[in-house]
Protein backbone atom coordinates (compact mmCIF):
# COMPACT_ATOMS: atom_id res chain seq x y z
CA UNK A 1 0.00 0.00 0.00
CA UNK A 2 1.76 3.16 -1.17
CA UNK A 3 0.04 6.52 -0.85
CA UNK A 4 1.20 10.00 -1.77
CA UNK A 5 1.76 12.13 1.35
CA UNK A 6 4.82 14.39 1.63
CA UNK A 7 8.17 12.73 1.07
CA UNK A 8 10.93 11.98 3.59
CA UNK A 9 14.56 12.07 2.46
CA UNK A 10 16.74 9.37 3.97
CA UNK A 11 20.48 9.88 3.45
CA UNK A 12 22.68 6.83 3.01
CA UNK A 13 26.18 6.43 1.59
CA UNK A 14 26.21 10.06 0.40
CA UNK A 15 23.15 9.48 -1.79
CA UNK A 16 19.58 10.55 -1.28
CA UNK A 17 16.85 7.92 -1.29
CA UNK A 18 13.35 9.35 -1.65
CA UNK A 19 10.46 7.32 -0.28
CA UNK A 20 6.74 7.95 0.01
CA UNK A 21 4.91 6.57 3.00
CA UNK A 22 1.65 6.71 4.86
CA UNK A 23 1.44 6.19 8.60
CA UNK A 24 2.30 2.49 8.58
CA UNK A 25 3.66 1.34 5.22
CA UNK A 26 7.02 1.97 3.58
CA UNK A 27 8.63 0.96 0.31
CA UNK A 28 10.90 -1.77 1.62
CA UNK A 29 13.04 -2.19 -1.47
CA UNK A 30 15.63 0.40 -0.43
CA UNK A 31 19.10 -1.26 -0.27
CA UNK A 32 20.84 -1.57 3.09
CA UNK A 33 17.73 -0.53 5.00
CA UNK A 34 16.75 -2.53 8.06
CA UNK A 35 12.98 -2.73 8.57
CA UNK A 36 11.46 -3.57 11.95
CA UNK A 37 7.71 -3.90 12.38
CA UNK A 38 6.38 -4.40 15.91
CA UNK A 39 3.30 -6.61 16.18
CA UNK A 40 2.19 -6.74 19.82
CA UNK A 41 4.45 -9.46 21.32
CA UNK A 42 6.37 -10.22 18.13
CA UNK A 43 8.21 -8.50 15.29
CA UNK A 44 8.75 -8.83 11.57
CA UNK A 45 12.34 -7.97 10.63
CA UNK A 46 13.67 -7.53 7.10
CA UNK A 47 17.46 -7.31 7.10
CA UNK A 48 19.10 -7.07 3.67
CA UNK A 49 22.60 -6.69 5.12
CA UNK A 50 23.02 -9.61 7.46
CA UNK A 51 26.76 -9.50 6.75
CA UNK A 52 26.98 -6.05 8.39
CA UNK A 53 24.00 -5.85 10.72
CA UNK A 54 22.91 -8.45 13.26
CA UNK A 55 19.44 -8.46 14.80
CA UNK A 56 18.41 -10.31 17.95
CA UNK A 57 14.74 -10.50 18.89
CA UNK A 58 13.03 -11.83 21.98
CA UNK A 59 9.30 -11.44 21.43
CA UNK A 60 9.01 -7.66 20.92
CA UNK A 61 12.42 -6.83 22.39
CA UNK A 62 14.82 -6.13 19.51
CA UNK A 63 18.57 -5.51 19.54
CA UNK A 64 20.38 -4.23 16.44
CA UNK A 65 24.16 -4.67 16.28
CA UNK A 66 26.11 -2.98 13.48
CA UNK A 67 29.76 -3.94 13.01
CA UNK A 68 30.35 -2.96 9.38
CA UNK A 69 31.57 0.62 10.01
CA UNK A 70 29.02 1.82 7.45
CA UNK A 71 26.13 4.25 7.99
CA UNK A 72 22.78 2.51 7.73
CA UNK A 73 19.06 3.22 7.89
CA UNK A 74 16.68 1.53 10.31
CA UNK A 75 12.91 1.97 9.92
CA UNK A 76 10.59 1.18 12.84
CA UNK A 77 6.83 0.80 12.50
CA UNK A 78 3.95 -0.99 14.22
CA UNK A 79 2.99 -1.19 17.88
CA UNK A 80 3.77 -3.07 21.08
CA UNK A 81 2.93 -2.37 24.72
CA UNK A 82 5.76 -4.64 25.90
CA UNK A 83 8.62 -4.00 23.49
CA UNK A 84 11.89 -2.14 23.13
CA UNK A 85 14.56 -1.31 20.58
CA UNK A 86 18.29 -1.32 21.41
CA UNK A 87 20.78 -0.11 18.79
CA UNK A 88 24.46 -0.92 19.23
CA UNK A 89 26.14 0.71 16.24
CA UNK A 90 29.82 1.30 15.48
CA UNK A 91 29.01 4.29 13.27
CA UNK A 92 26.42 7.01 12.66
CA UNK A 93 22.98 5.88 11.53
CA UNK A 94 19.47 7.08 10.70
CA UNK A 95 16.40 5.85 12.57
CA UNK A 96 13.11 6.49 10.76
CA UNK A 97 10.01 6.43 12.95
CA UNK A 98 7.02 5.84 10.67
CA UNK A 99 3.98 5.25 12.83
CA UNK A 100 5.68 3.55 15.80
CA UNK A 101 3.79 3.01 19.07
CA UNK A 102 6.24 1.41 21.50
CA UNK A 103 6.00 0.95 25.27
CA UNK A 104 8.42 -0.96 27.47
CA UNK A 105 7.53 -2.61 30.76
CA UNK A 106 11.19 -3.22 31.63
CA UNK A 107 13.50 -0.44 30.40
CA UNK A 108 13.68 2.33 27.80
CA UNK A 109 11.59 2.24 24.68
CA UNK A 110 14.64 3.05 22.51
CA UNK A 111 18.23 2.84 23.76
CA UNK A 112 21.28 3.76 21.65
CA UNK A 113 24.32 2.25 23.31
CA UNK A 114 27.22 3.93 21.50
CA UNK A 115 28.32 7.57 21.39
CA UNK A 116 27.90 8.06 17.64
CA UNK A 117 25.49 10.59 16.15
CA UNK A 118 21.96 9.32 15.54
CA UNK A 119 19.58 11.04 13.13
CA UNK A 120 15.92 10.59 14.06
CA UNK A 121 13.56 11.10 11.11
CA UNK A 122 9.90 11.59 11.98
CA UNK A 123 8.10 10.47 8.85
CA UNK A 124 5.76 13.07 7.43
CA UNK A 125 2.18 12.72 8.63
CA UNK A 126 2.94 10.03 11.21
CA UNK A 127 2.32 9.93 14.96
CA UNK A 128 4.98 8.08 16.95
CA UNK A 129 4.57 7.38 20.67
CA UNK A 130 7.14 6.11 23.16
CA UNK A 131 6.90 5.32 26.88
CA UNK A 132 9.27 3.56 29.26
CA UNK A 133 8.92 1.38 32.34
CA UNK A 134 8.05 2.84 35.72
CA UNK A 135 10.89 0.80 37.28
CA UNK A 136 13.90 -0.13 35.14
CA UNK A 137 15.25 -3.68 35.20
CA UNK A 138 18.89 -2.72 34.74
CA UNK A 139 22.13 -4.65 34.49
CA UNK A 140 25.74 -3.83 33.58
CA UNK A 141 24.89 -3.47 29.87
CA UNK A 142 21.87 -1.21 30.35
CA UNK A 143 22.88 2.29 31.38
CA UNK A 144 19.93 4.10 29.85
CA UNK A 145 18.73 7.26 31.50
CA UNK A 146 15.53 7.94 29.58
CA UNK A 147 12.66 6.67 27.48
CA UNK A 148 14.49 7.68 24.27
CA UNK A 149 18.18 7.56 25.15
CA UNK A 150 21.59 7.76 23.52
CA UNK A 151 25.11 7.95 24.87
CA UNK A 152 25.88 10.23 21.92
CA UNK A 153 23.86 12.91 20.10
CA UNK A 154 20.39 13.13 18.54
CA UNK A 155 19.34 15.19 15.52
CA UNK A 156 15.59 15.39 14.86
CA UNK A 157 14.28 15.95 11.34
CA UNK A 158 11.11 15.16 9.38
CA UNK A 159 7.64 16.65 9.67
CA UNK A 160 5.99 13.94 11.74
CA UNK A 161 5.11 13.90 15.45
CA UNK A 162 6.91 12.21 18.35
CA UNK A 163 5.11 11.89 21.69
CA UNK A 164 7.26 10.72 24.61
CA UNK A 165 6.40 9.88 28.23
CA UNK A 166 9.16 9.42 30.79
CA UNK A 167 7.61 7.26 33.50
CA UNK A 168 10.82 6.65 35.43
CA UNK A 169 13.60 8.97 34.28
CA UNK A 170 14.06 11.53 31.52
CA UNK A 171 11.79 11.49 28.48
CA UNK A 172 14.49 12.20 25.85
CA UNK A 173 18.08 12.01 27.06
CA UNK A 174 21.41 12.36 25.25
CA UNK A 175 24.85 11.88 26.73
CA UNK A 176 26.07 14.64 24.43
CA UNK A 177 23.94 17.06 22.39
CA UNK A 178 20.44 17.37 20.90
CA UNK A 179 19.59 19.29 17.73
CA UNK A 180 15.98 19.89 16.65
CA UNK A 181 15.63 20.91 13.00
CA UNK A 182 12.08 19.78 12.22
CA UNK A 183 9.16 17.85 13.63
CA UNK A 184 6.71 18.11 16.49
CA UNK A 185 8.08 16.73 19.76
CA UNK A 186 5.59 16.32 22.60
CA UNK A 187 6.68 15.59 26.16
CA UNK A 188 3.56 14.24 27.87
CA UNK A 189 5.14 14.09 31.29
CA UNK A 190 8.42 13.07 32.83
CA UNK A 191 9.68 12.06 36.25
CA UNK A 192 12.89 14.03 35.69
CA UNK A 193 13.63 16.12 32.57
CA UNK A 194 11.72 16.28 29.30
CA UNK A 195 14.83 16.88 27.18
CA UNK A 196 18.15 16.25 28.94
CA UNK A 197 21.52 16.88 27.26
CA UNK A 198 24.81 18.76 27.33
CA UNK A 199 23.97 21.27 24.60
CA UNK A 200 20.65 21.92 22.87
CA UNK A 201 20.19 23.67 19.52
CA UNK A 202 16.65 24.39 18.31
CA UNK A 203 16.57 25.50 14.67
CA UNK A 204 12.98 24.61 13.79
CA UNK A 205 10.01 22.42 14.57
CA UNK A 206 7.92 22.54 17.73
CA UNK A 207 8.67 21.29 21.24
CA UNK A 208 5.51 20.92 23.32
CA UNK A 209 6.01 20.45 27.07
CA UNK A 210 3.50 19.12 29.61
CA UNK A 211 5.28 19.05 32.96
CA UNK A 212 3.27 17.76 35.91
CA UNK A 213 5.84 16.28 38.31
CA UNK A 214 7.22 18.35 41.17
CA UNK A 215 10.80 19.59 40.64
CA UNK A 216 10.89 18.30 37.04
CA UNK A 217 12.50 20.24 34.23
CA UNK A 218 10.96 20.58 30.79
CA UNK A 219 14.38 21.11 29.19
CA UNK A 220 17.67 20.67 31.06
CA UNK A 221 21.00 21.63 29.45
CA UNK A 222 24.13 20.85 31.41
CA UNK A 223 26.04 23.30 29.21
CA UNK A 224 24.46 25.73 26.72
CA UNK A 225 21.07 26.24 25.08
CA UNK A 226 20.75 28.02 21.71
CA UNK A 227 17.52 28.76 19.83
CA UNK A 228 17.55 30.18 16.30
CA UNK A 229 14.04 29.20 15.14
CA UNK A 230 11.09 26.95 15.81
CA UNK A 231 8.71 27.09 18.75
CA UNK A 232 8.68 25.89 22.37
CA UNK A 233 5.31 25.86 24.12
CA UNK A 234 3.52 24.20 26.99
CA UNK A 235 2.18 24.27 30.50
CA UNK A 236 3.55 23.12 33.86
CA UNK A 237 1.78 22.33 37.13
CA UNK A 238 4.69 20.89 39.13
CA UNK A 239 5.69 22.59 42.37
CA UNK A 240 9.06 23.14 43.96
CA UNK A 241 10.32 20.52 46.42
CA UNK A 242 12.00 21.34 49.73
CA UNK A 243 14.13 18.55 51.23
CA UNK A 244 16.42 19.13 54.18
CA UNK A 245 16.41 22.88 53.71
CA UNK A 246 17.31 22.64 50.00
CA UNK A 247 14.94 23.69 47.21
CA UNK A 248 14.48 22.11 43.79
CA UNK A 249 12.30 24.01 41.33
CA UNK A 250 10.01 22.85 38.58
CA UNK A 251 11.35 24.76 35.56
CA UNK A 252 10.45 24.80 31.88
CA UNK A 253 13.90 25.70 30.53
CA UNK A 254 16.96 25.19 32.71
CA UNK A 255 20.50 25.85 31.47
CA UNK A 256 23.51 25.31 33.70
CA UNK A 257 25.47 27.42 31.20
CA UNK A 258 24.23 30.08 28.79
CA UNK A 259 21.01 30.68 26.88
CA UNK A 260 21.14 32.42 23.50
CA UNK A 261 17.89 33.24 21.72
CA UNK A 262 18.45 34.34 18.12
CA UNK A 263 14.96 33.67 16.80
CA UNK A 264 11.93 31.50 17.28
CA UNK A 265 8.98 31.66 19.63
CA UNK A 266 8.61 30.55 23.25
CA UNK A 267 5.19 30.51 24.95
CA UNK A 268 5.02 28.98 28.45
CA UNK A 269 2.46 28.96 31.26
CA UNK A 270 3.58 27.78 34.72
CA UNK A 271 0.96 27.21 37.42
CA UNK A 272 3.07 25.46 40.05
CA UNK A 273 4.24 27.11 43.27
CA UNK A 274 7.74 28.53 42.98
CA UNK A 275 7.79 27.73 39.26
CA UNK A 276 10.33 29.10 36.80
CA UNK A 277 9.83 29.47 33.08
CA UNK A 278 13.46 30.19 32.16
CA UNK A 279 16.35 29.64 34.59
CA UNK A 280 19.94 30.34 33.48
CA UNK A 281 23.02 29.85 35.65
CA UNK A 282 25.34 31.93 33.44
CA UNK A 283 24.45 34.57 30.81
CA UNK A 284 21.28 35.03 28.75
CA UNK A 285 21.34 36.93 25.45
CA UNK A 286 18.34 37.63 23.22
CA UNK A 287 18.74 39.22 19.79
CA UNK A 288 15.40 38.30 18.17
CA UNK A 289 12.37 36.09 18.67
CA UNK A 290 9.35 36.22 20.96
CA UNK A 291 8.98 35.34 24.65
CA UNK A 292 5.51 35.04 26.21
CA UNK A 293 5.89 33.77 29.77
CA UNK A 294 3.32 33.38 32.56
CA UNK A 295 3.68 32.29 36.19
CA UNK A 296 0.51 31.79 38.21
CA UNK A 297 1.79 29.90 41.24
CA UNK A 298 2.62 31.35 44.65
CA UNK A 299 5.79 31.87 46.61
CA UNK A 300 6.43 31.04 50.26
CA UNK A 301 9.05 30.55 52.95
CA UNK A 302 11.17 27.67 54.25
CA UNK A 303 14.00 26.92 56.66
CA UNK A 304 17.48 26.44 55.19
CA UNK A 305 20.00 23.80 56.26
CA UNK A 306 21.30 26.39 58.77
CA UNK A 307 17.78 26.78 60.12
CA UNK A 308 17.52 30.29 58.68
CA UNK A 309 14.31 31.63 57.19
CA UNK A 310 14.43 32.03 53.42
CA UNK A 311 11.90 32.63 50.68
CA UNK A 312 11.02 31.21 47.26
CA UNK A 313 9.09 33.02 44.53
CA UNK A 314 7.77 32.15 41.05
CA UNK A 315 9.82 33.77 38.28
CA UNK A 316 9.32 34.09 34.54
CA UNK A 317 13.05 34.65 33.93
CA UNK A 318 15.88 34.22 36.42
CA UNK A 319 19.53 34.71 35.41
CA UNK A 320 22.52 34.35 37.73
CA UNK A 321 24.98 36.45 35.70
CA UNK A 322 24.00 38.92 32.97
CA UNK A 323 20.89 39.40 30.82
CA UNK A 324 21.09 41.24 27.48
CA UNK A 325 17.98 41.86 25.40
CA UNK A 326 19.08 43.38 22.10
CA UNK A 327 15.97 42.65 20.06
CA UNK A 328 12.79 40.64 19.89
CA UNK A 329 9.70 40.80 22.06
CA UNK A 330 9.42 39.90 25.76
CA UNK A 331 6.15 39.62 27.69
CA UNK A 332 6.39 38.38 31.29
CA UNK A 333 3.46 38.02 33.70
CA UNK A 334 3.86 36.64 37.23
CA UNK A 335 0.70 37.16 39.26
CA UNK A 336 1.16 34.76 42.18
CA UNK A 337 2.25 35.63 45.71
CA UNK A 338 5.71 37.23 45.51
CA UNK A 339 5.90 36.61 41.75
CA UNK A 340 8.60 38.22 39.63
CA UNK A 341 8.79 38.83 35.91
CA UNK A 342 12.58 39.07 35.58
CA UNK A 343 14.99 38.39 38.42
CA UNK A 344 18.74 39.05 38.25
Coordinates of C-alpha atoms in Angstrom, one line a residue:
X1 CA 0.0 0.0 0.0
X2 CA 1.8 3.2 -1.2
X3 CA 0.0 6.5 -0.8
X4 CA 1.2 10.0 -1.8
X5 CA 1.8 12.1 1.3
X6 CA 4.8 14.4 1.6
X7 CA 8.2 12.7 1.1
X8 CA 10.9 12.0 3.6
X9 CA 14.6 12.1 2.5
X10 CA 16.7 9.4 4.0
X11 CA 20.5 9.9 3.5
X12 CA 22.7 6.8 3.0
X13 CA 26.2 6.4 1.6
X14 CA 26.2 10.1 0.4
X15 CA 23.1 9.5 -1.8
X16 CA 19.6 10.5 -1.3
X17 CA 16.8 7.9 -1.3
X18 CA 13.4 9.4 -1.7
X19 CA 10.5 7.3 -0.3
X20 CA 6.7 7.9 0.0
X21 CA 4.9 6.6 3.0
X22 CA 1.6 6.7 4.9
X23 CA 1.4 6.2 8.6
X24 CA 2.3 2.5 8.6
X25 CA 3.7 1.3 5.2
X26 CA 7.0 2.0 3.6
X27 CA 8.6 1.0 0.3
X28 CA 10.9 -1.8 1.6
X29 CA 13.0 -2.2 -1.5
X30 CA 15.6 0.4 -0.4
X31 CA 19.1 -1.3 -0.3
X32 CA 20.8 -1.6 3.1
X33 CA 17.7 -0.5 5.0
X34 CA 16.8 -2.5 8.1
X35 CA 13.0 -2.7 8.6
X36 CA 11.5 -3.6 12.0
X37 CA 7.7 -3.9 12.4
X38 CA 6.4 -4.4 15.9
X39 CA 3.3 -6.6 16.2
X40 CA 2.2 -6.7 19.8
X41 CA 4.4 -9.5 21.3
X42 CA 6.4 -10.2 18.1
X43 CA 8.2 -8.5 15.3
X44 CA 8.8 -8.8 11.6
X45 CA 12.3 -8.0 10.6
X46 CA 13.7 -7.5 7.1
X47 CA 17.5 -7.3 7.1
X48 CA 19.1 -7.1 3.7
X49 CA 22.6 -6.7 5.1
X50 CA 23.0 -9.6 7.5
X51 CA 26.8 -9.5 6.7
X52 CA 27.0 -6.1 8.4
X53 CA 24.0 -5.8 10.7
X54 CA 22.9 -8.4 13.3
X55 CA 19.4 -8.5 14.8
X56 CA 18.4 -10.3 18.0
X57 CA 14.7 -10.5 18.9
X58 CA 13.0 -11.8 22.0
X59 CA 9.3 -11.4 21.4
X60 CA 9.0 -7.7 20.9
X61 CA 12.4 -6.8 22.4
X62 CA 14.8 -6.1 19.5
X63 CA 18.6 -5.5 19.5
X64 CA 20.4 -4.2 16.4
X65 CA 24.2 -4.7 16.3
X66 CA 26.1 -3.0 13.5
X67 CA 29.8 -3.9 13.0
X68 CA 30.3 -3.0 9.4
X69 CA 31.6 0.6 10.0
X70 CA 29.0 1.8 7.5
X71 CA 26.1 4.2 8.0
X72 CA 22.8 2.5 7.7
X73 CA 19.1 3.2 7.9
X74 CA 16.7 1.5 10.3
X75 CA 12.9 2.0 9.9
X76 CA 10.6 1.2 12.8
X77 CA 6.8 0.8 12.5
X78 CA 4.0 -1.0 14.2
X79 CA 3.0 -1.2 17.9
X80 CA 3.8 -3.1 21.1
X81 CA 2.9 -2.4 24.7
X82 CA 5.8 -4.6 25.9
X83 CA 8.6 -4.0 23.5
X84 CA 11.9 -2.1 23.1
X85 CA 14.6 -1.3 20.6
X86 CA 18.3 -1.3 21.4
X87 CA 20.8 -0.1 18.8
X88 CA 24.5 -0.9 19.2
X89 CA 26.1 0.7 16.2
X90 CA 29.8 1.3 15.5
X91 CA 29.0 4.3 13.3
X92 CA 26.4 7.0 12.7
X93 CA 23.0 5.9 11.5
X94 CA 19.5 7.1 10.7
X95 CA 16.4 5.9 12.6
X96 CA 13.1 6.5 10.8
X97 CA 10.0 6.4 13.0
X98 CA 7.0 5.8 10.7
X99 CA 4.0 5.2 12.8
X100 CA 5.7 3.5 15.8
X101 CA 3.8 3.0 19.1
X102 CA 6.2 1.4 21.5
X103 CA 6.0 1.0 25.3
X104 CA 8.4 -1.0 27.5
X105 CA 7.5 -2.6 30.8
X106 CA 11.2 -3.2 31.6
X107 CA 13.5 -0.4 30.4
X108 CA 13.7 2.3 27.8
X109 CA 11.6 2.2 24.7
X110 CA 14.6 3.1 22.5
X111 CA 18.2 2.8 23.8
X112 CA 21.3 3.8 21.6
X113 CA 24.3 2.2 23.3
X114 CA 27.2 3.9 21.5
X115 CA 28.3 7.6 21.4
X116 CA 27.9 8.1 17.6
X117 CA 25.5 10.6 16.2
X118 CA 22.0 9.3 15.5
X119 CA 19.6 11.0 13.1
X120 CA 15.9 10.6 14.1
X121 CA 13.6 11.1 11.1
X122 CA 9.9 11.6 12.0
X123 CA 8.1 10.5 8.8
X124 CA 5.8 13.1 7.4
X125 CA 2.2 12.7 8.6
X126 CA 2.9 10.0 11.2
X127 CA 2.3 9.9 15.0
X128 CA 5.0 8.1 17.0
X129 CA 4.6 7.4 20.7
X130 CA 7.1 6.1 23.2
X131 CA 6.9 5.3 26.9
X132 CA 9.3 3.6 29.3
X133 CA 8.9 1.4 32.3
X134 CA 8.0 2.8 35.7
X135 CA 10.9 0.8 37.3
X136 CA 13.9 -0.1 35.1
X137 CA 15.2 -3.7 35.2
X138 CA 18.9 -2.7 34.7
X139 CA 22.1 -4.6 34.5
X140 CA 25.7 -3.8 33.6
X141 CA 24.9 -3.5 29.9
X142 CA 21.9 -1.2 30.3
X143 CA 22.9 2.3 31.4
X144 CA 19.9 4.1 29.8
X145 CA 18.7 7.3 31.5
X146 CA 15.5 7.9 29.6
X147 CA 12.7 6.7 27.5
X148 CA 14.5 7.7 24.3
X149 CA 18.2 7.6 25.2
X150 CA 21.6 7.8 23.5
X151 CA 25.1 8.0 24.9
X152 CA 25.9 10.2 21.9
X153 CA 23.9 12.9 20.1
X154 CA 20.4 13.1 18.5
X155 CA 19.3 15.2 15.5
X156 CA 15.6 15.4 14.9
X157 CA 14.3 16.0 11.3
X158 CA 11.1 15.2 9.4
X159 CA 7.6 16.7 9.7
X160 CA 6.0 13.9 11.7
X161 CA 5.1 13.9 15.5
X162 CA 6.9 12.2 18.3
X163 CA 5.1 11.9 21.7
X164 CA 7.3 10.7 24.6
X165 CA 6.4 9.9 28.2
X166 CA 9.2 9.4 30.8
X167 CA 7.6 7.3 33.5
X168 CA 10.8 6.7 35.4
X169 CA 13.6 9.0 34.3
X170 CA 14.1 11.5 31.5
X171 CA 11.8 11.5 28.5
X172 CA 14.5 12.2 25.9
X173 CA 18.1 12.0 27.1
X174 CA 21.4 12.4 25.2
X175 CA 24.9 11.9 26.7
X176 CA 26.1 14.6 24.4
X177 CA 23.9 17.1 22.4
X178 CA 20.4 17.4 20.9
X179 CA 19.6 19.3 17.7
X180 CA 16.0 19.9 16.7
X181 CA 15.6 20.9 13.0
X182 CA 12.1 19.8 12.2
X183 CA 9.2 17.8 13.6
X184 CA 6.7 18.1 16.5
X185 CA 8.1 16.7 19.8
X186 CA 5.6 16.3 22.6
X187 CA 6.7 15.6 26.2
X188 CA 3.6 14.2 27.9
X189 CA 5.1 14.1 31.3
X190 CA 8.4 13.1 32.8
X191 CA 9.7 12.1 36.2
X192 CA 12.9 14.0 35.7
X193 CA 13.6 16.1 32.6
X194 CA 11.7 16.3 29.3
X195 CA 14.8 16.9 27.2
X196 CA 18.1 16.3 28.9
X197 CA 21.5 16.9 27.3
X198 CA 24.8 18.8 27.3
X199 CA 24.0 21.3 24.6
X200 CA 20.6 21.9 22.9
X201 CA 20.2 23.7 19.5
X202 CA 16.6 24.4 18.3
X203 CA 16.6 25.5 14.7
X204 CA 13.0 24.6 13.8
X205 CA 10.0 22.4 14.6
X206 CA 7.9 22.5 17.7
X207 CA 8.7 21.3 21.2
X208 CA 5.5 20.9 23.3
X209 CA 6.0 20.5 27.1
X210 CA 3.5 19.1 29.6
X211 CA 5.3 19.0 33.0
X212 CA 3.3 17.8 35.9
X213 CA 5.8 16.3 38.3
X214 CA 7.2 18.4 41.2
X215 CA 10.8 19.6 40.6
X216 CA 10.9 18.3 37.0
X217 CA 12.5 20.2 34.2
X218 CA 11.0 20.6 30.8
X219 CA 14.4 21.1 29.2
X220 CA 17.7 20.7 31.1
X221 CA 21.0 21.6 29.4
X222 CA 24.1 20.9 31.4
X223 CA 26.0 23.3 29.2
X224 CA 24.5 25.7 26.7
X225 CA 21.1 26.2 25.1
X226 CA 20.7 28.0 21.7
X227 CA 17.5 28.8 19.8
X228 CA 17.6 30.2 16.3
X229 CA 14.0 29.2 15.1
X230 CA 11.1 27.0 15.8
X231 CA 8.7 27.1 18.8
X232 CA 8.7 25.9 22.4
X233 CA 5.3 25.9 24.1
X234 CA 3.5 24.2 27.0
X235 CA 2.2 24.3 30.5
X236 CA 3.5 23.1 33.9
X237 CA 1.8 22.3 37.1
X238 CA 4.7 20.9 39.1
X239 CA 5.7 22.6 42.4
X240 CA 9.1 23.1 44.0
X241 CA 10.3 20.5 46.4
X242 CA 12.0 21.3 49.7
X243 CA 14.1 18.6 51.2
X244 CA 16.4 19.1 54.2
X245 CA 16.4 22.9 53.7
X246 CA 17.3 22.6 50.0
X247 CA 14.9 23.7 47.2
X248 CA 14.5 22.1 43.8
X249 CA 12.3 24.0 41.3
X250 CA 10.0 22.9 38.6
X251 CA 11.3 24.8 35.6
X252 CA 10.4 24.8 31.9
X253 CA 13.9 25.7 30.5
X254 CA 17.0 25.2 32.7
X255 CA 20.5 25.9 31.5
X256 CA 23.5 25.3 33.7
X257 CA 25.5 27.4 31.2
X258 CA 24.2 30.1 28.8
X259 CA 21.0 30.7 26.9
X260 CA 21.1 32.4 23.5
X261 CA 17.9 33.2 21.7
X262 CA 18.4 34.3 18.1
X263 CA 15.0 33.7 16.8
X264 CA 11.9 31.5 17.3
X265 CA 9.0 31.7 19.6
X266 CA 8.6 30.6 23.3
X267 CA 5.2 30.5 25.0
X268 CA 5.0 29.0 28.4
X269 CA 2.5 29.0 31.3
X270 CA 3.6 27.8 34.7
X271 CA 1.0 27.2 37.4
X272 CA 3.1 25.5 40.1
X273 CA 4.2 27.1 43.3
X274 CA 7.7 28.5 43.0
X275 CA 7.8 27.7 39.3
X276 CA 10.3 29.1 36.8
X277 CA 9.8 29.5 33.1
X278 CA 13.5 30.2 32.2
X279 CA 16.4 29.6 34.6
X280 CA 19.9 30.3 33.5
X281 CA 23.0 29.9 35.6
X282 CA 25.3 31.9 33.4
X283 CA 24.4 34.6 30.8
X284 CA 21.3 35.0 28.8
X285 CA 21.3 36.9 25.5
X286 CA 18.3 37.6 23.2
X287 CA 18.7 39.2 19.8
X288 CA 15.4 38.3 18.2
X289 CA 12.4 36.1 18.7
X290 CA 9.4 36.2 21.0
X291 CA 9.0 35.3 24.6
X292 CA 5.5 35.0 26.2
X293 CA 5.9 33.8 29.8
X294 CA 3.3 33.4 32.6
X295 CA 3.7 32.3 36.2
X296 CA 0.5 31.8 38.2
X297 CA 1.8 29.9 41.2
X298 CA 2.6 31.4 44.6
X299 CA 5.8 31.9 46.6
X300 CA 6.4 31.0 50.3
X301 CA 9.1 30.6 53.0
X302 CA 11.2 27.7 54.2
X303 CA 14.0 26.9 56.7
X304 CA 17.5 26.4 55.2
X305 CA 20.0 23.8 56.3
X306 CA 21.3 26.4 58.8
X307 CA 17.8 26.8 60.1
X308 CA 17.5 30.3 58.7
X309 CA 14.3 31.6 57.2
X310 CA 14.4 32.0 53.4
X311 CA 11.9 32.6 50.7
X312 CA 11.0 31.2 47.3
X313 CA 9.1 33.0 44.5
X314 CA 7.8 32.1 41.0
X315 CA 9.8 33.8 38.3
X316 CA 9.3 34.1 34.5
X317 CA 13.1 34.6 33.9
X318 CA 15.9 34.2 36.4
X319 CA 19.5 34.7 35.4
X320 CA 22.5 34.4 37.7
X321 CA 25.0 36.4 35.7
X322 CA 24.0 38.9 33.0
X323 CA 20.9 39.4 30.8
X324 CA 21.1 41.2 27.5
X325 CA 18.0 41.9 25.4
X326 CA 19.1 43.4 22.1
X327 CA 16.0 42.7 20.1
X328 CA 12.8 40.6 19.9
X329 CA 9.7 40.8 22.1
X330 CA 9.4 39.9 25.8
X331 CA 6.1 39.6 27.7
X332 CA 6.4 38.4 31.3
X333 CA 3.5 38.0 33.7
X334 CA 3.9 36.6 37.2
X335 CA 0.7 37.2 39.3
X336 CA 1.2 34.8 42.2
X337 CA 2.2 35.6 45.7
X338 CA 5.7 37.2 45.5
X339 CA 5.9 36.6 41.8
X340 CA 8.6 38.2 39.6
X341 CA 8.8 38.8 35.9
X342 CA 12.6 39.1 35.6
X343 CA 15.0 38.4 38.4
X344 CA 18.7 39.0 38.3

